[in-house]
mmCIF file of C-alpha atoms in Angstrom:
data_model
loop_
_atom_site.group_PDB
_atom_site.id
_atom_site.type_symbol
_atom_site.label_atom_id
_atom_site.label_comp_id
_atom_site.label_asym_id
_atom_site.label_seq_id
_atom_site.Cartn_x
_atom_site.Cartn_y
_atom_site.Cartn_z
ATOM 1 C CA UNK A 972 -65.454 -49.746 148.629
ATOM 2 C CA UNK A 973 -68.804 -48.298 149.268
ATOM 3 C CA UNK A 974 -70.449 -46.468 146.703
ATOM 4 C CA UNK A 975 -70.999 -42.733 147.660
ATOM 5 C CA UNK A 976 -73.743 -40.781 147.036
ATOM 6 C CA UNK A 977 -73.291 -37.643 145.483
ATOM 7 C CA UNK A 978 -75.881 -34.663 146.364
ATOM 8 C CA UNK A 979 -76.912 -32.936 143.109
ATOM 9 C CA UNK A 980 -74.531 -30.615 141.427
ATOM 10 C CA UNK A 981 -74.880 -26.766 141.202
ATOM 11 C CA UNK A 982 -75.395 -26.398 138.085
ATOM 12 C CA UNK A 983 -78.224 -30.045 138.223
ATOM 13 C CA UNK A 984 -80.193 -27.910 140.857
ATOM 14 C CA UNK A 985 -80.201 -24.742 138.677
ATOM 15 C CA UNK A 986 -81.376 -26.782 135.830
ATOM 16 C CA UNK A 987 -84.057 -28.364 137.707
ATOM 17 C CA UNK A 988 -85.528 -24.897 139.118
ATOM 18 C CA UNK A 989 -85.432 -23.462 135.595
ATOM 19 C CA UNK A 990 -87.400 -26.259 134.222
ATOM 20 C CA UNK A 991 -89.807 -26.090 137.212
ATOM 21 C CA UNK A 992 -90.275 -22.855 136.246
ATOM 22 C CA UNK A 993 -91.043 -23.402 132.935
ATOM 23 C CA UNK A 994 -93.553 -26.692 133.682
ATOM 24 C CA UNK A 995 -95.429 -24.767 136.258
ATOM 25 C CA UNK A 996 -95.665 -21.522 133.722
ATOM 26 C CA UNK A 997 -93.955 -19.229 135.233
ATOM 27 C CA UNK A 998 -91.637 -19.371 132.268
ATOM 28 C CA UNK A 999 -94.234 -19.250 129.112
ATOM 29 C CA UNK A 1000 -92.619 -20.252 125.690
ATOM 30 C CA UNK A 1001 -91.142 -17.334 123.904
ATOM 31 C CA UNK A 1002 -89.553 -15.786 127.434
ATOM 32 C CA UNK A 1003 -86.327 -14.460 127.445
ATOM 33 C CA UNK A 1004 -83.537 -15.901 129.733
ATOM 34 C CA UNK A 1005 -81.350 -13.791 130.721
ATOM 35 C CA UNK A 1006 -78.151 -15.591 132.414
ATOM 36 C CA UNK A 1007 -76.868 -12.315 134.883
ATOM 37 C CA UNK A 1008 -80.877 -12.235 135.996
ATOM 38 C CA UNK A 1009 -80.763 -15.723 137.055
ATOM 39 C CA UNK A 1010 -77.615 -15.938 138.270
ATOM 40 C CA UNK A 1011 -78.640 -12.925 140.295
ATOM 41 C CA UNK A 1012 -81.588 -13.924 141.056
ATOM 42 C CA UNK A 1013 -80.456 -17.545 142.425
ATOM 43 C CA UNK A 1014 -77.487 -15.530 144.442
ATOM 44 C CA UNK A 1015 -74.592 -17.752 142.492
ATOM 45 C CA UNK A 1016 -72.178 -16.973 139.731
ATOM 46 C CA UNK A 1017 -72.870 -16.933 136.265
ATOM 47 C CA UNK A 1018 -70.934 -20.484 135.414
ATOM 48 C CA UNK A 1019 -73.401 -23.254 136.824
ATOM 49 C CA UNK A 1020 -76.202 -20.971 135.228
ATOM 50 C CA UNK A 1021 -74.584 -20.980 132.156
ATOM 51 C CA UNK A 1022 -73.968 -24.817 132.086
ATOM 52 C CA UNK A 1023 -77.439 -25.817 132.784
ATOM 53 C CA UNK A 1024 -78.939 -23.146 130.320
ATOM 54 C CA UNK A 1025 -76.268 -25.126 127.569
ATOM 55 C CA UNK A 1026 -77.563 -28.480 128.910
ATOM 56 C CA UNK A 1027 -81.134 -27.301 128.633
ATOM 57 C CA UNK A 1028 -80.509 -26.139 125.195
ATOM 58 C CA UNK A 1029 -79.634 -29.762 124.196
ATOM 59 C CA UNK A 1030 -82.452 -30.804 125.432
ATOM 60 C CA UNK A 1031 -84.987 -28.872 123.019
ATOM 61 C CA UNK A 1032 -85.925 -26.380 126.195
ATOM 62 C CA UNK A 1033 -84.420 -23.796 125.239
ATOM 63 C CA UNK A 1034 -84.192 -22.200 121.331
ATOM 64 C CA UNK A 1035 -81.377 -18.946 119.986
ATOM 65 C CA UNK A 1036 -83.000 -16.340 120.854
ATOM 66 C CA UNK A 1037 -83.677 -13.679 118.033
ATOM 67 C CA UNK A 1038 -80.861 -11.339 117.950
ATOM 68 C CA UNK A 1039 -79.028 -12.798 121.098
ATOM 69 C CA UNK A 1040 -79.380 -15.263 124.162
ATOM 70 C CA UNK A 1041 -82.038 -17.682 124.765
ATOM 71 C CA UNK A 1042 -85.813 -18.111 124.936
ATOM 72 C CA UNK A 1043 -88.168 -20.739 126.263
ATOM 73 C CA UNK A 1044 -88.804 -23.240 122.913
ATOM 74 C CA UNK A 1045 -92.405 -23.837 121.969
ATOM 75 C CA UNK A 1046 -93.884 -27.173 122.356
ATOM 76 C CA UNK A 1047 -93.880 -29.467 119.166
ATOM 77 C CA UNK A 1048 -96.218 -31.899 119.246
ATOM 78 C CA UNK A 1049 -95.110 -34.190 116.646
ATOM 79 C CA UNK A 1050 -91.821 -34.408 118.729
ATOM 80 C CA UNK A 1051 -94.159 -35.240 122.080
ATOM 81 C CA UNK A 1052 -96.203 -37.875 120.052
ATOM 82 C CA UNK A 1053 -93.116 -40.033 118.999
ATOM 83 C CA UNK A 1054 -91.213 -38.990 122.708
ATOM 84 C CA UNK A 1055 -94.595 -41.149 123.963
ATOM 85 C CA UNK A 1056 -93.779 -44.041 121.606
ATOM 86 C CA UNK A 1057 -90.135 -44.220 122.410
ATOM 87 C CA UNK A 1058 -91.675 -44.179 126.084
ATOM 88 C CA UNK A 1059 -94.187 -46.733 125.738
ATOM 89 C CA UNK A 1060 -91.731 -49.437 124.617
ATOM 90 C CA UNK A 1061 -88.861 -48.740 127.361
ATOM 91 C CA UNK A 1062 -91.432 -48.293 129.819
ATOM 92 C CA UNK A 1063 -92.940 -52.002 129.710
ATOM 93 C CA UNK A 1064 -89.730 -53.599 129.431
ATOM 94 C CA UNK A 1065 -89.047 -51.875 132.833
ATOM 95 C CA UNK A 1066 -91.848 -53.024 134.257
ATOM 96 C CA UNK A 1067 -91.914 -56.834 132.815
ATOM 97 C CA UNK A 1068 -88.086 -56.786 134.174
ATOM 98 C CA UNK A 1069 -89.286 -55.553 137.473
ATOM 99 C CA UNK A 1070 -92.141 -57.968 137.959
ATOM 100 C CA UNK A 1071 -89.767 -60.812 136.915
ATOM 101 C CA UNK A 1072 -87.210 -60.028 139.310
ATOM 102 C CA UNK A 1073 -87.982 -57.499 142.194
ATOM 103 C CA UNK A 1074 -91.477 -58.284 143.060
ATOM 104 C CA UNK A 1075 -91.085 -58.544 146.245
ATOM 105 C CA UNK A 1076 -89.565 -55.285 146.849
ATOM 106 C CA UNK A 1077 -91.883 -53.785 144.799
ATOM 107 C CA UNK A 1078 -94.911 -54.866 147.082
ATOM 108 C CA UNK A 1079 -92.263 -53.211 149.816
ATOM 109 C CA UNK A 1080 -91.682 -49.555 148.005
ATOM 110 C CA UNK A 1081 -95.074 -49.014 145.945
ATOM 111 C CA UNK A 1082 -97.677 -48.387 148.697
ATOM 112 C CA UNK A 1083 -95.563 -44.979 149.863
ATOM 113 C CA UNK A 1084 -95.643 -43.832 146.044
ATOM 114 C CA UNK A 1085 -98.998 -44.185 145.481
ATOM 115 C CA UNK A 1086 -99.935 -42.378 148.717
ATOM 116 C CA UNK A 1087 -97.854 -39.279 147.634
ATOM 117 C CA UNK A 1088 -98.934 -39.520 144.509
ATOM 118 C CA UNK A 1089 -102.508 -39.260 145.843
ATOM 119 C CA UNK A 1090 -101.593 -36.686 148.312
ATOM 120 C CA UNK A 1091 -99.815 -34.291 145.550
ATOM 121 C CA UNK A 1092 -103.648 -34.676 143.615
ATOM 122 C CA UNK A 1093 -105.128 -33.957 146.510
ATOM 123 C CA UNK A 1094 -102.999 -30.943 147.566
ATOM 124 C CA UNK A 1095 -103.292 -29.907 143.593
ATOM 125 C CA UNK A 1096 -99.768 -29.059 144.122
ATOM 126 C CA UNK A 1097 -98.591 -29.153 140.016
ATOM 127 C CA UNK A 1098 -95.080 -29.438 141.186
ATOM 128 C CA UNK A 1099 -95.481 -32.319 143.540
ATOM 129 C CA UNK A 1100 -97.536 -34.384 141.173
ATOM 130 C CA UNK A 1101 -94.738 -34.502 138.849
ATOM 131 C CA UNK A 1102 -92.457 -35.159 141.256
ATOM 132 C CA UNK A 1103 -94.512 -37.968 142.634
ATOM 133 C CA UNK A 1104 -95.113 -39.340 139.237
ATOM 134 C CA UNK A 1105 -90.914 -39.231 137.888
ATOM 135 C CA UNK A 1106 -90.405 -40.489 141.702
ATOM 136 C CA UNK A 1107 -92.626 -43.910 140.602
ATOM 137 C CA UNK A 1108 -91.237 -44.246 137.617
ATOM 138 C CA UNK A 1109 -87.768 -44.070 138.725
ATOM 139 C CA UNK A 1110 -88.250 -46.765 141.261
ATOM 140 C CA UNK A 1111 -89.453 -49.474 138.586
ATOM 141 C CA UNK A 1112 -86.504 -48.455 136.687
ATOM 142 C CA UNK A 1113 -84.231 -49.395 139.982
ATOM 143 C CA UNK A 1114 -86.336 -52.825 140.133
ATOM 144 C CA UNK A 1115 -85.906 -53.558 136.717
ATOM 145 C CA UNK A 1116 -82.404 -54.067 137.356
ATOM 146 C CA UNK A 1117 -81.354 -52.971 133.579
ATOM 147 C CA UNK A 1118 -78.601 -50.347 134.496
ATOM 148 C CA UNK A 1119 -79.290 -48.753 130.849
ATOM 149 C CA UNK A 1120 -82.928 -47.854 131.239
ATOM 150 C CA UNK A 1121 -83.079 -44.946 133.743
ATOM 151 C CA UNK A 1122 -80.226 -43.422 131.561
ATOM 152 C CA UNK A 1123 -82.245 -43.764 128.671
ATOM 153 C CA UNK A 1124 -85.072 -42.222 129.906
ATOM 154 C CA UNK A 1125 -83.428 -39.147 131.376
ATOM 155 C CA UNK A 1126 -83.323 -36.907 128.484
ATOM 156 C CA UNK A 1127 -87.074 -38.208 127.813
ATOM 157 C CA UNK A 1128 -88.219 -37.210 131.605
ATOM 158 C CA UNK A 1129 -87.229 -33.868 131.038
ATOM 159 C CA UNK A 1130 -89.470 -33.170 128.150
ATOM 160 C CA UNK A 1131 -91.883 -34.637 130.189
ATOM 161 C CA UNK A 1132 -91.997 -33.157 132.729
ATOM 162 C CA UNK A 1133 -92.648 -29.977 131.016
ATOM 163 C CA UNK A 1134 -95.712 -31.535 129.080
ATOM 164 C CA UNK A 1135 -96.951 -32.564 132.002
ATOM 165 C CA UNK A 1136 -96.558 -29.045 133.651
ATOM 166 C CA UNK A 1137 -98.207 -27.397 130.581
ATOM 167 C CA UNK A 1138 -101.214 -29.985 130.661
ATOM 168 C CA UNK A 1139 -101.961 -29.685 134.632
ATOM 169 C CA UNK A 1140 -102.093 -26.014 134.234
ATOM 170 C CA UNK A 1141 -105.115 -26.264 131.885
ATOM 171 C CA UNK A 1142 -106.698 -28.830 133.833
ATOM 172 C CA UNK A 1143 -109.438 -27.759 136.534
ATOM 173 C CA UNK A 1144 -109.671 -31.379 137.323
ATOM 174 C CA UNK A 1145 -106.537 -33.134 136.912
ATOM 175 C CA UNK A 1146 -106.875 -36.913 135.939
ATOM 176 C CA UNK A 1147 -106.093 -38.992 138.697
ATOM 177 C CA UNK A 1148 -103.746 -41.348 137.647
ATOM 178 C CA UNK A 1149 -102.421 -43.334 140.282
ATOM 179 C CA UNK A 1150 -105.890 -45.532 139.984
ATOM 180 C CA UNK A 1151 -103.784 -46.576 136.635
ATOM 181 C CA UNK A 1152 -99.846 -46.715 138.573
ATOM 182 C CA UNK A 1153 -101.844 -48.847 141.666
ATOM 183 C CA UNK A 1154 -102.773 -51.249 138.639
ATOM 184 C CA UNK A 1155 -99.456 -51.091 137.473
ATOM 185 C CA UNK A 1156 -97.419 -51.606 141.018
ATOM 186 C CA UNK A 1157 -99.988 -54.569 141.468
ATOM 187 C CA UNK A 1158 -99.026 -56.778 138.510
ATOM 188 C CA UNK A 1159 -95.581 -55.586 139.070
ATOM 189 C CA UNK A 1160 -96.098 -56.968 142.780
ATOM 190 C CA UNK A 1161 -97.987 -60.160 141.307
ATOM 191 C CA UNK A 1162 -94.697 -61.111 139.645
ATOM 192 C CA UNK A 1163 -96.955 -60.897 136.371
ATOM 193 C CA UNK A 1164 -94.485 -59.603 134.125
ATOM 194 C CA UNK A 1165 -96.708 -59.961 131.108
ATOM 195 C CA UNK A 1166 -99.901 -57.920 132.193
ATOM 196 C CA UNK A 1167 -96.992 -55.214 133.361
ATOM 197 C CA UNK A 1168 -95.783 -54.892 130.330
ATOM 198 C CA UNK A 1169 -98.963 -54.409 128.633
ATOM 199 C CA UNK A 1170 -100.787 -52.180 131.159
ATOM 200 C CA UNK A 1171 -97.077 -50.172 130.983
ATOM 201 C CA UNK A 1172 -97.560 -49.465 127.511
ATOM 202 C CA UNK A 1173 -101.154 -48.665 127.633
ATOM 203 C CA UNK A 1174 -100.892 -46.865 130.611
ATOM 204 C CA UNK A 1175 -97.979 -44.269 128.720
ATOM 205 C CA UNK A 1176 -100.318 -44.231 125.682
ATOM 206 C CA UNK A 1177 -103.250 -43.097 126.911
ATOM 207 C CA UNK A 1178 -101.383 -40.443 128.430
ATOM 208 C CA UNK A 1179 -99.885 -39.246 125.159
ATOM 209 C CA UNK A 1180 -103.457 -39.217 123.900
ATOM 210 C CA UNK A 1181 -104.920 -36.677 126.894
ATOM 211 C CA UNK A 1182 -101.560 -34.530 126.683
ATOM 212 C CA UNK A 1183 -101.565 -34.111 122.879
ATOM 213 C CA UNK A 1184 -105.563 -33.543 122.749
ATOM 214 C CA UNK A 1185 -104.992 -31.044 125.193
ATOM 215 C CA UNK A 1186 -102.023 -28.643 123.833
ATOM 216 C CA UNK A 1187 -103.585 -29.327 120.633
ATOM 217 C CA UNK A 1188 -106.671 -27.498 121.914
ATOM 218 C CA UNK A 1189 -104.227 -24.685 123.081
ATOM 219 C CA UNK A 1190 -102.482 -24.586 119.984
ATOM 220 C CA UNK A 1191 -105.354 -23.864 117.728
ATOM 221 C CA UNK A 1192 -106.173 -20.990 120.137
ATOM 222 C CA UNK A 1193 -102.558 -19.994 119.227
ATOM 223 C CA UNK A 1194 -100.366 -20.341 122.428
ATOM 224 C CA UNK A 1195 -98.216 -22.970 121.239
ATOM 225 C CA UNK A 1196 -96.611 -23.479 117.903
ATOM 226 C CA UNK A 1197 -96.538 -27.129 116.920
ATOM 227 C CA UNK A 1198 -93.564 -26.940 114.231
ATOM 228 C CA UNK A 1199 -90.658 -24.745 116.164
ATOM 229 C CA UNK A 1200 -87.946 -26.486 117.503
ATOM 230 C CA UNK A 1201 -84.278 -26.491 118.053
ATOM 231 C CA UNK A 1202 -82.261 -27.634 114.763
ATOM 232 C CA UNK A 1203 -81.155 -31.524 115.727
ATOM 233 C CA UNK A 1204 -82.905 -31.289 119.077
ATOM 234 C CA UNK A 1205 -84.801 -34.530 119.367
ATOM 235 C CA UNK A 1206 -87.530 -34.344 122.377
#
């Protein structure tokens, strides 16, 4: 039988709008959420709001309120720092396994993510540069052809995403890093599975590096408060 493929869930769309909201700052940490506003405000019943605030809960996005409900969690850096790590090393095996084995289509998918990628830098559309970015990253996880790394790095993409929202808002002149992902989809292309794998893991390092430098300058100016985080969250 032929797989199908399922559109996103309710409840997936109404997590991915909150956390859109909260990487492009219209949701600062410390904000209430208030599930009959939302619900209200996204004209659907309080159930798939409910579920996705839960899920984003799990996911160290969302902290207990004081008193009752929820609030948008600080950022902890510590957590982003060793999220990066865990990111560095899944990230070149993806793209050594791509290079080794999908090269080819690689050389046939890559061009069109770069140019969006571009285009969302160019348009300085916050929103579509992350999208651009997860959308490139998902694709080497396809070519890979390891069915458990995209899984793996779900939980991760959503914590990044919101790092990355938080970062390109304090940015007048947002890095332009698709001179780094055109490397990247080139040694991938190559069949170089090697200089993939290292220019992968530099490539996610570096970017830890900027994105901690810059909420840490935010956090001394006391916006962000490095040590709060859900109890047994891990971001």
């Amino acid at each position: 039988m032929k797989a199908l493929q399922a559109a996103p869930s309710l409840v997936e769309q109404v997590h991915q709008s909150i956390l859109a909201d909260i990487a492009g700052g219209h949701l600062r940490p410390g904000a209430r959420i208030i599930q009959e506003q939302l619900a209200q405000q996204l004209g659907i019943s309080r159930q798939p709001v409910q579920q996705a605030l839960t899920l984003l809960r799990k996911e160290g996005v969302l902290i207990d309120a004081p008193g009752r409900g929820l609030q948008v969690a600080p950022l902890d850096l510590d957590h982003v720092r060793q999220m990066y790590d865990v990111r560095a090393v899944v990230e070149g095996l993806a793209f050594r396994k791509a290079a080794e084995t999908n090269a080819a289509k690689a050389a046939v998918m890559g061009p069109a993510l770069i140019r969006a990628g571009r285009k969302a830098v160019a348009d300085r559309s916050f929103r579509d540069m992350i999208t651009a970015d997860k959308a490139f990253h998902d694709v080497i996880y396809a070519l890979s052809g390891n069915p458990l790394v995209a899984p793996s790095m779900q939980t991760h993409w959503t914590q990044t995403q919101r790092v990355m929202g938080e970062v390109l808002m304090r940015d007048d002149k947002p890095r332009d890093i698709w001179d780094q992902h055109e490397a990247l989809l080139a040694a991938v292309v190559a069949g170089d599975g090697e200089s993939a794998e290292r220019l992968a893991r530099q490539h996610i390092l570096d970017a830890a590096d900027f994105m901690i430098r810059s909420l840490q300058t935010e956090s001394t100016a006391g916006s962000l408060h490095a040590k709060a985080v859900a109890p047994g969250v891990h971001l």
